[in-house]
Amino acid sequence: SSIGMDNRSVSEDTSWENSHYAPTPGCSPAYFLSPSPHRILPQQPPERLGFLPLAEWKDGDEFDAQPPQYICYTIEWKLALNHKKVGSATEKDLVVAPSEYWEDFLREALENMLQTKRKRNQQVRPESTAIKVSVNDRTQGNLEKFYSSTDINWIPVEAQLRKWSNLLRIGKRLTVTITFNYRQDDGGDDPLPTTRRGEKRGRVSATTTMLAERDAFIAAEEASTGQPSSWSLVYELMQCNVSSCQLNSDWCWEDPKDGKHYKLRQPHIERLCDYVDNGGRLEGHDDVPRDIRRDLALESQAGRKFRKSSSSATGVPYPPVSINVLPAQAPPASLVTSSSGRPSSVNEQLVIPGPREESVREYCKWLESQATEEAYKADFRKVCKVTLDNLLDLELILKNPNPSFFTQFLIERGIKPGTALHFVGDINEWAKHVKANSPQMRV
């Protein structure tokens, strides 16, 4: 009978285990030919969890028990107006799909907070939405998504939560972090007028102007192309939210090698937008083009030299300077240059007849003639305009004991570092060039 066969199998199994001899080759015990139904078979991996249907979910129910029955996660969301955080909230132990929770609960909560935080009669519009899906497991990387409005594609978010659902069985936690960025849509005041400690009024004005110009450009670009503007992508990606940053800048490039921050100004932002518009890939700070990195490093170096020279000159009176303007009937004078070929010192005189602004224009035309590429020529025309707009002239540049002051001054107004260095440092070379044609000018 079957019962007898089972007993005999157990008996043979026990007798071989108690024997001092190995079993005869080829004569295996009966249980090898007919495995016992009580033997442990390999376990199949558990299936991924799913979301609870919205119709079955009640707010306040607890779903964090072990083992979990559904995907349980937390939503941490915040509202930002003009890149300033104005409110946040946390929704724990959610088990319904994020798309359903957004449509039925979160969208309304966002609108309520927005109405509370904005000023009376202030018009705002959604600028972007940033989403990050994470799990407290170092072996797993985050999923990050960026959208130019609140029109969110929840499919990749929900797919990532399903992928990580098995980690809930070993006590891991899933989190969805959302940042809703809104922008003031009128000419009113900033909803958060407070500034950082020690921040100068000029910087706030420049930033406000920069944002206003950007918003107008984005609106025009999106209206003409029907596509999200590259400006939204660049501004969001390069926004500096590091509280320990010493640059007091709203936008920075962080060097992936050493984590150093470099201040991004409007010309840098424009170049990054052009890079994206031309098909360039910009998904992180690693993707910033090399030429922009180089210019940022040069500007930072020029700024350090300026601060160093300024600190060393503190308390030291300027050496005497003599500047003469020859009358129109003055006899021709020769151009005398230093025999060493070095730039003129502060004590040497640059005498230029006629209007000072004309000398600036002639000098910039000469600088432009030394270049062949249009990008170089355009920047020399730009430095001419910046100089004249600020009522500067060549004599003022030469008389200043700290030439790096003007270099940094020009760089901060959008002039490329190389152009600024040429403009400040090539004045005497230009003087040699015009010696024969301008006998009334001398150094």
mmCIF file of N, CA and C in Angstrom, residues 192-261:
data_model
loop_
_atom_site.group_PDB
_atom_site.id
_atom_site.type_symbol
_atom_site.label_atom_id
_atom_site.label_comp_id
_atom_site.label_asym_id
_atom_site.label_seq_id
_atom_site.Cartn_x
_atom_site.Cartn_y
_atom_site.Cartn_z
ATOM 1 N N LEU A 192 7.821 88.116 -1.591
ATOM 2 C CA LEU A 192 8.712 87.981 -0.448
ATOM 3 C C LEU A 192 9.831 89.002 -0.599
ATOM 4 N N PRO A 193 9.636 90.251 -0.133
ATOM 5 C CA PRO A 193 10.615 91.292 -0.396
ATOM 6 C C PRO A 193 11.862 91.197 0.436
ATOM 7 N N THR A 194 11.913 90.315 1.400
ATOM 8 C CA THR A 194 13.095 90.232 2.237
ATOM 9 C C THR A 194 14.272 89.748 1.433
ATOM 10 N N THR A 195 15.465 90.223 1.788
ATOM 11 C CA THR A 195 16.689 89.856 1.104
ATOM 12 C C THR A 195 17.613 89.171 2.063
ATOM 13 N N ARG A 196 18.672 88.587 1.505
ATOM 14 C CA ARG A 196 19.652 87.932 2.347
ATOM 15 C C ARG A 196 20.423 88.961 3.160
ATOM 16 N N ARG A 197 20.934 88.523 4.279
ATOM 17 C CA ARG A 197 21.683 89.413 5.140
ATOM 18 C C ARG A 197 22.888 89.968 4.393
ATOM 19 N N GLY A 198 23.022 91.302 4.467
ATOM 20 C CA GLY A 198 24.154 91.937 3.818
ATOM 21 C C GLY A 198 23.965 92.150 2.334
ATOM 22 N N GLU A 199 22.761 91.860 1.809
ATOM 23 C CA GLU A 199 22.556 91.980 0.370
ATOM 24 C C GLU A 199 22.347 93.438 0.000
ATOM 25 N N LYS A 200 22.978 93.876 -1.065
ATOM 26 C CA LYS A 200 22.905 95.258 -1.484
ATOM 27 C C LYS A 200 21.668 95.494 -2.343
ATOM 28 N N ARG A 201 21.187 96.730 -2.297
ATOM 29 C CA ARG A 201 19.990 97.082 -3.048
ATOM 30 C C ARG A 201 20.204 96.910 -4.542
ATOM 31 N N GLY A 202 21.396 97.201 -5.031
ATOM 32 C CA GLY A 202 21.672 97.102 -6.455
ATOM 33 C C GLY A 202 21.481 95.704 -6.985
ATOM 34 N N ARG A 203 21.831 94.699 -6.187
ATOM 35 C CA ARG A 203 21.702 93.313 -6.635
ATOM 36 C C ARG A 203 20.240 92.933 -6.771
ATOM 37 N N VAL A 204 19.403 93.386 -5.822
ATOM 38 C CA VAL A 204 17.983 93.085 -5.907
ATOM 39 C C VAL A 204 17.389 93.712 -7.159
ATOM 40 N N SER A 205 17.767 94.951 -7.443
ATOM 41 C CA SER A 205 17.254 95.625 -8.631
ATOM 42 C C SER A 205 17.674 94.904 -9.898
ATOM 43 N N ALA A 206 18.941 94.478 -9.947
ATOM 44 C CA ALA A 206 19.428 93.775 -11.134
ATOM 45 C C ALA A 206 18.704 92.453 -11.312
ATOM 46 N N THR A 207 18.489 91.733 -10.209
ATOM 47 C CA THR A 207 17.803 90.445 -10.290
ATOM 48 C C THR A 207 16.360 90.629 -10.739
ATOM 49 N N THR A 208 15.689 91.645 -10.191
ATOM 50 C CA THR A 208 14.303 91.900 -10.572
ATOM 51 C C THR A 208 14.193 92.233 -12.053
ATOM 52 N N THR A 209 15.099 93.072 -12.531
ATOM 53 C CA THR A 209 15.105 93.417 -13.956
ATOM 54 C C THR A 209 15.364 92.195 -14.813
ATOM 55 N N MET A 210 16.310 91.369 -14.378
ATOM 56 C CA MET A 210 16.661 90.157 -15.116
ATOM 57 C C MET A 210 15.463 89.217 -15.210
ATOM 58 N N LEU A 211 14.725 89.063 -14.106
ATOM 59 C CA LEU A 211 13.569 88.172 -14.107
ATOM 60 C C LEU A 211 12.450 88.729 -14.984
ATOM 61 N N ALA A 212 12.255 90.040 -14.949
ATOM 62 C CA ALA A 212 11.207 90.639 -15.775
ATOM 63 C C ALA A 212 11.503 90.452 -17.256
ATOM 64 N N GLU A 213 12.758 90.668 -17.642
ATOM 65 C CA GLU A 213 13.141 90.462 -19.039
ATOM 66 C C GLU A 213 12.979 89.003 -19.433
ATOM 67 N N ARG A 214 13.336 88.122 -18.523
ATOM 68 C CA ARG A 214 13.223 86.698 -18.828
ATOM 69 C C ARG A 214 11.775 86.283 -19.018
ATOM 70 N N ASP A 215 10.871 86.757 -18.132
ATOM 71 C CA ASP A 215 9.468 86.389 -18.239
ATOM 72 C C ASP A 215 8.870 86.855 -19.562
ATOM 73 N N ALA A 216 9.228 88.065 -19.975
ATOM 74 C CA ALA A 216 8.722 88.573 -21.251
ATOM 75 C C ALA A 216 9.244 87.744 -22.413
ATOM 76 N N PHE A 217 10.502 87.366 -22.341
ATOM 77 C CA PHE A 217 11.093 86.566 -23.418
ATOM 78 C C PHE A 217 10.450 85.182 -23.473
ATOM 79 N N ILE A 218 10.242 84.571 -22.308
ATOM 80 C CA ILE A 218 9.633 83.234 -22.261
ATOM 81 C C ILE A 218 8.237 83.270 -22.869
ATOM 82 N N ALA A 219 7.442 84.272 -22.485
ATOM 83 C CA ALA A 219 6.078 84.363 -23.000
ATOM 84 C C ALA A 219 6.071 84.512 -24.515
ATOM 85 N N ALA A 220 6.961 85.356 -25.030
ATOM 86 C CA ALA A 220 7.014 85.556 -26.481
ATOM 87 C C ALA A 220 7.488 84.303 -27.197
ATOM 88 N N GLU A 221 8.491 83.633 -26.629
ATOM 89 C CA GLU A 221 9.036 82.441 -27.276
ATOM 90 C C GLU A 221 8.021 81.306 -27.288
ATOM 91 N N GLU A 222 7.342 81.082 -26.164
ATOM 92 C CA GLU A 222 6.367 80.003 -26.100
ATOM 93 C C GLU A 222 5.167 80.294 -26.994
ATOM 94 N N ALA A 223 4.806 81.572 -27.129
ATOM 95 C CA ALA A 223 3.683 81.926 -27.998
ATOM 96 C C ALA A 223 4.017 81.698 -29.468
ATOM 97 N N SER A 224 5.270 81.934 -29.836
ATOM 98 C CA SER A 224 5.661 81.805 -31.242
ATOM 99 C C SER A 224 5.945 80.366 -31.650
ATOM 100 N N THR A 225 6.488 79.577 -30.728
ATOM 101 C CA THR A 225 6.878 78.208 -31.071
ATOM 102 C C THR A 225 5.886 77.158 -30.611
ATOM 103 N N GLY A 226 5.077 77.492 -29.602
ATOM 104 C CA GLY A 226 4.169 76.496 -29.053
ATOM 105 C C GLY A 226 4.858 75.445 -28.220
ATOM 106 N N GLN A 227 6.142 75.638 -27.918
ATOM 107 C CA GLN A 227 6.925 74.689 -27.137
ATOM 108 C C GLN A 227 7.420 75.358 -25.858
ATOM 109 N N PRO A 228 7.695 74.569 -24.799
ATOM 110 C CA PRO A 228 8.248 75.148 -23.571
ATOM 111 C C PRO A 228 9.576 75.846 -23.850
ATOM 112 N N SER A 229 9.782 76.983 -23.225
ATOM 113 C CA SER A 229 10.993 77.763 -23.451
ATOM 114 C C SER A 229 12.194 77.116 -22.777
ATOM 115 N N SER A 230 13.349 77.236 -23.442
ATOM 116 C CA SER A 230 14.585 76.722 -22.845
ATOM 117 C C SER A 230 14.976 77.527 -21.618
ATOM 118 N N TRP A 231 14.493 78.758 -21.510
ATOM 119 C CA TRP A 231 14.817 79.585 -20.347
ATOM 120 C C TRP A 231 14.291 78.951 -19.067
ATOM 121 N N SER A 232 13.090 78.384 -19.115
ATOM 122 C CA SER A 232 12.535 77.744 -17.921
ATOM 123 C C SER A 232 13.432 76.614 -17.452
ATOM 124 N N LEU A 233 13.916 75.821 -18.400
ATOM 125 C CA LEU A 233 14.793 74.707 -18.058
ATOM 126 C C LEU A 233 16.083 75.208 -17.432
ATOM 127 N N VAL A 234 16.717 76.197 -18.062
ATOM 128 C CA VAL A 234 18.015 76.683 -17.581
ATOM 129 C C VAL A 234 17.875 77.348 -16.217
ATOM 130 N N TYR A 235 16.863 78.186 -16.051
ATOM 131 C CA TYR A 235 16.699 78.888 -14.781
ATOM 132 C C TYR A 235 16.420 77.914 -13.642
ATOM 133 N N GLU A 236 15.619 76.908 -13.899
ATOM 134 C CA GLU A 236 15.302 75.941 -12.843
ATOM 135 C C GLU A 236 16.517 75.099 -12.497
ATOM 136 N N LEU A 237 17.253 74.662 -13.522
ATOM 137 C CA LEU A 237 18.392 73.777 -13.291
ATOM 138 C C LEU A 237 19.521 74.493 -12.570
ATOM 139 N N MET A 238 19.756 75.757 -12.901
ATOM 140 C CA MET A 238 20.892 76.493 -12.353
ATOM 141 C C MET A 238 20.538 77.320 -11.121
ATOM 142 N N GLN A 239 19.320 77.201 -10.640
ATOM 143 C CA GLN A 239 18.947 77.946 -9.438
ATOM 144 C C GLN A 239 19.757 77.460 -8.241
ATOM 145 N N CYS A 240 20.304 78.405 -7.463
ATOM 146 C CA CYS A 240 21.144 78.062 -6.312
ATOM 147 C C CYS A 240 20.297 78.099 -5.050
ATOM 148 N N ASN A 241 20.088 76.935 -4.455
ATOM 149 C CA ASN A 241 19.319 76.824 -3.217
ATOM 150 C C ASN A 241 20.192 76.440 -2.031
ATOM 151 N N VAL A 242 21.515 76.554 -2.194
ATOM 152 C CA VAL A 242 22.444 76.185 -1.127
ATOM 153 C C VAL A 242 22.582 77.362 -0.172
ATOM 154 N N SER A 243 22.136 77.188 1.066
ATOM 155 C CA SER A 243 22.170 78.288 2.030
ATOM 156 C C SER A 243 23.582 78.708 2.394
ATOM 157 N N SER A 244 24.546 77.792 2.252
ATOM 158 C CA SER A 244 25.927 78.106 2.625
ATOM 159 C C SER A 244 26.712 78.773 1.500
ATOM 160 N N CYS A 245 26.087 79.003 0.339
ATOM 161 C CA CYS A 245 26.786 79.629 -0.787
ATOM 162 C C CYS A 245 27.186 81.056 -0.421
ATOM 163 N N GLN A 246 28.455 81.385 -0.624
ATOM 164 C CA GLN A 246 28.989 82.693 -0.255
ATOM 165 C C GLN A 246 28.817 83.739 -1.351
ATOM 166 N N LEU A 247 28.280 83.370 -2.503
ATOM 167 C CA LEU A 247 28.205 84.298 -3.628
ATOM 168 C C LEU A 247 26.966 85.184 -3.594
ATOM 169 N N ASN A 248 25.993 84.839 -2.730
ATOM 170 C CA ASN A 248 24.738 85.591 -2.681
ATOM 171 C C ASN A 248 24.116 85.720 -4.071
ATOM 172 N N SER A 249 24.106 84.620 -4.796
ATOM 173 C CA SER A 249 23.595 84.620 -6.164
ATOM 174 C C SER A 249 22.377 83.718 -6.262
ATOM 175 N N ASP A 250 21.422 84.130 -7.089
ATOM 176 C CA ASP A 250 20.234 83.298 -7.306
ATOM 177 C C ASP A 250 20.531 82.110 -8.205
ATOM 178 N N TRP A 251 21.567 82.230 -9.044
ATOM 179 C CA TRP A 251 21.919 81.151 -9.957
ATOM 180 C C TRP A 251 23.423 80.925 -9.915
ATOM 181 N N CYS A 252 23.800 79.659 -9.836
ATOM 182 C CA CYS A 252 25.220 79.299 -9.770
ATOM 183 C C CYS A 252 25.468 78.051 -10.611
ATOM 184 N N TRP A 253 26.710 77.936 -11.096
ATOM 185 C CA TRP A 253 27.178 76.672 -11.657
ATOM 186 C C TRP A 253 28.070 76.018 -10.622
ATOM 187 N N GLU A 254 27.765 74.765 -10.280
ATOM 188 C CA GLU A 254 28.544 74.013 -9.300
ATOM 189 C C GLU A 254 29.483 73.064 -10.035
ATOM 190 N N ASP A 255 30.774 73.273 -9.844
ATOM 191 C CA ASP A 255 31.780 72.427 -10.484
ATOM 192 C C ASP A 255 31.656 71.008 -9.934
ATOM 193 N N PRO A 256 31.359 70.018 -10.788
ATOM 194 C CA PRO A 256 31.199 68.646 -10.291
ATOM 195 C C PRO A 256 32.465 68.084 -9.655
ATOM 196 N N LYS A 257 33.635 68.621 -10.010
ATOM 197 C CA LYS A 257 34.887 68.072 -9.496
ATOM 198 C C LYS A 257 35.112 68.420 -8.028
ATOM 199 N N ASP A 258 34.926 69.698 -7.679
ATOM 200 C CA ASP A 258 35.229 70.117 -6.314
ATOM 201 C C ASP A 258 34.048 70.761 -5.596
ATOM 202 N N GLY A 259 32.897 70.868 -6.267
ATOM 203 C CA GLY A 259 31.721 71.446 -5.632
ATOM 204 C C GLY A 259 31.755 72.958 -5.494
ATOM 205 N N LYS A 260 32.733 73.626 -6.109
ATOM 206 C CA LYS A 260 32.839 75.081 -6.004
ATOM 207 C C LYS A 260 31.737 75.747 -6.814
ATOM 208 N N HIS A 261 31.199 76.848 -6.273
ATOM 209 C CA HIS A 261 30.133 77.581 -6.942
ATOM 210 C C HIS A 261 30.708 78.748 -7.739
#
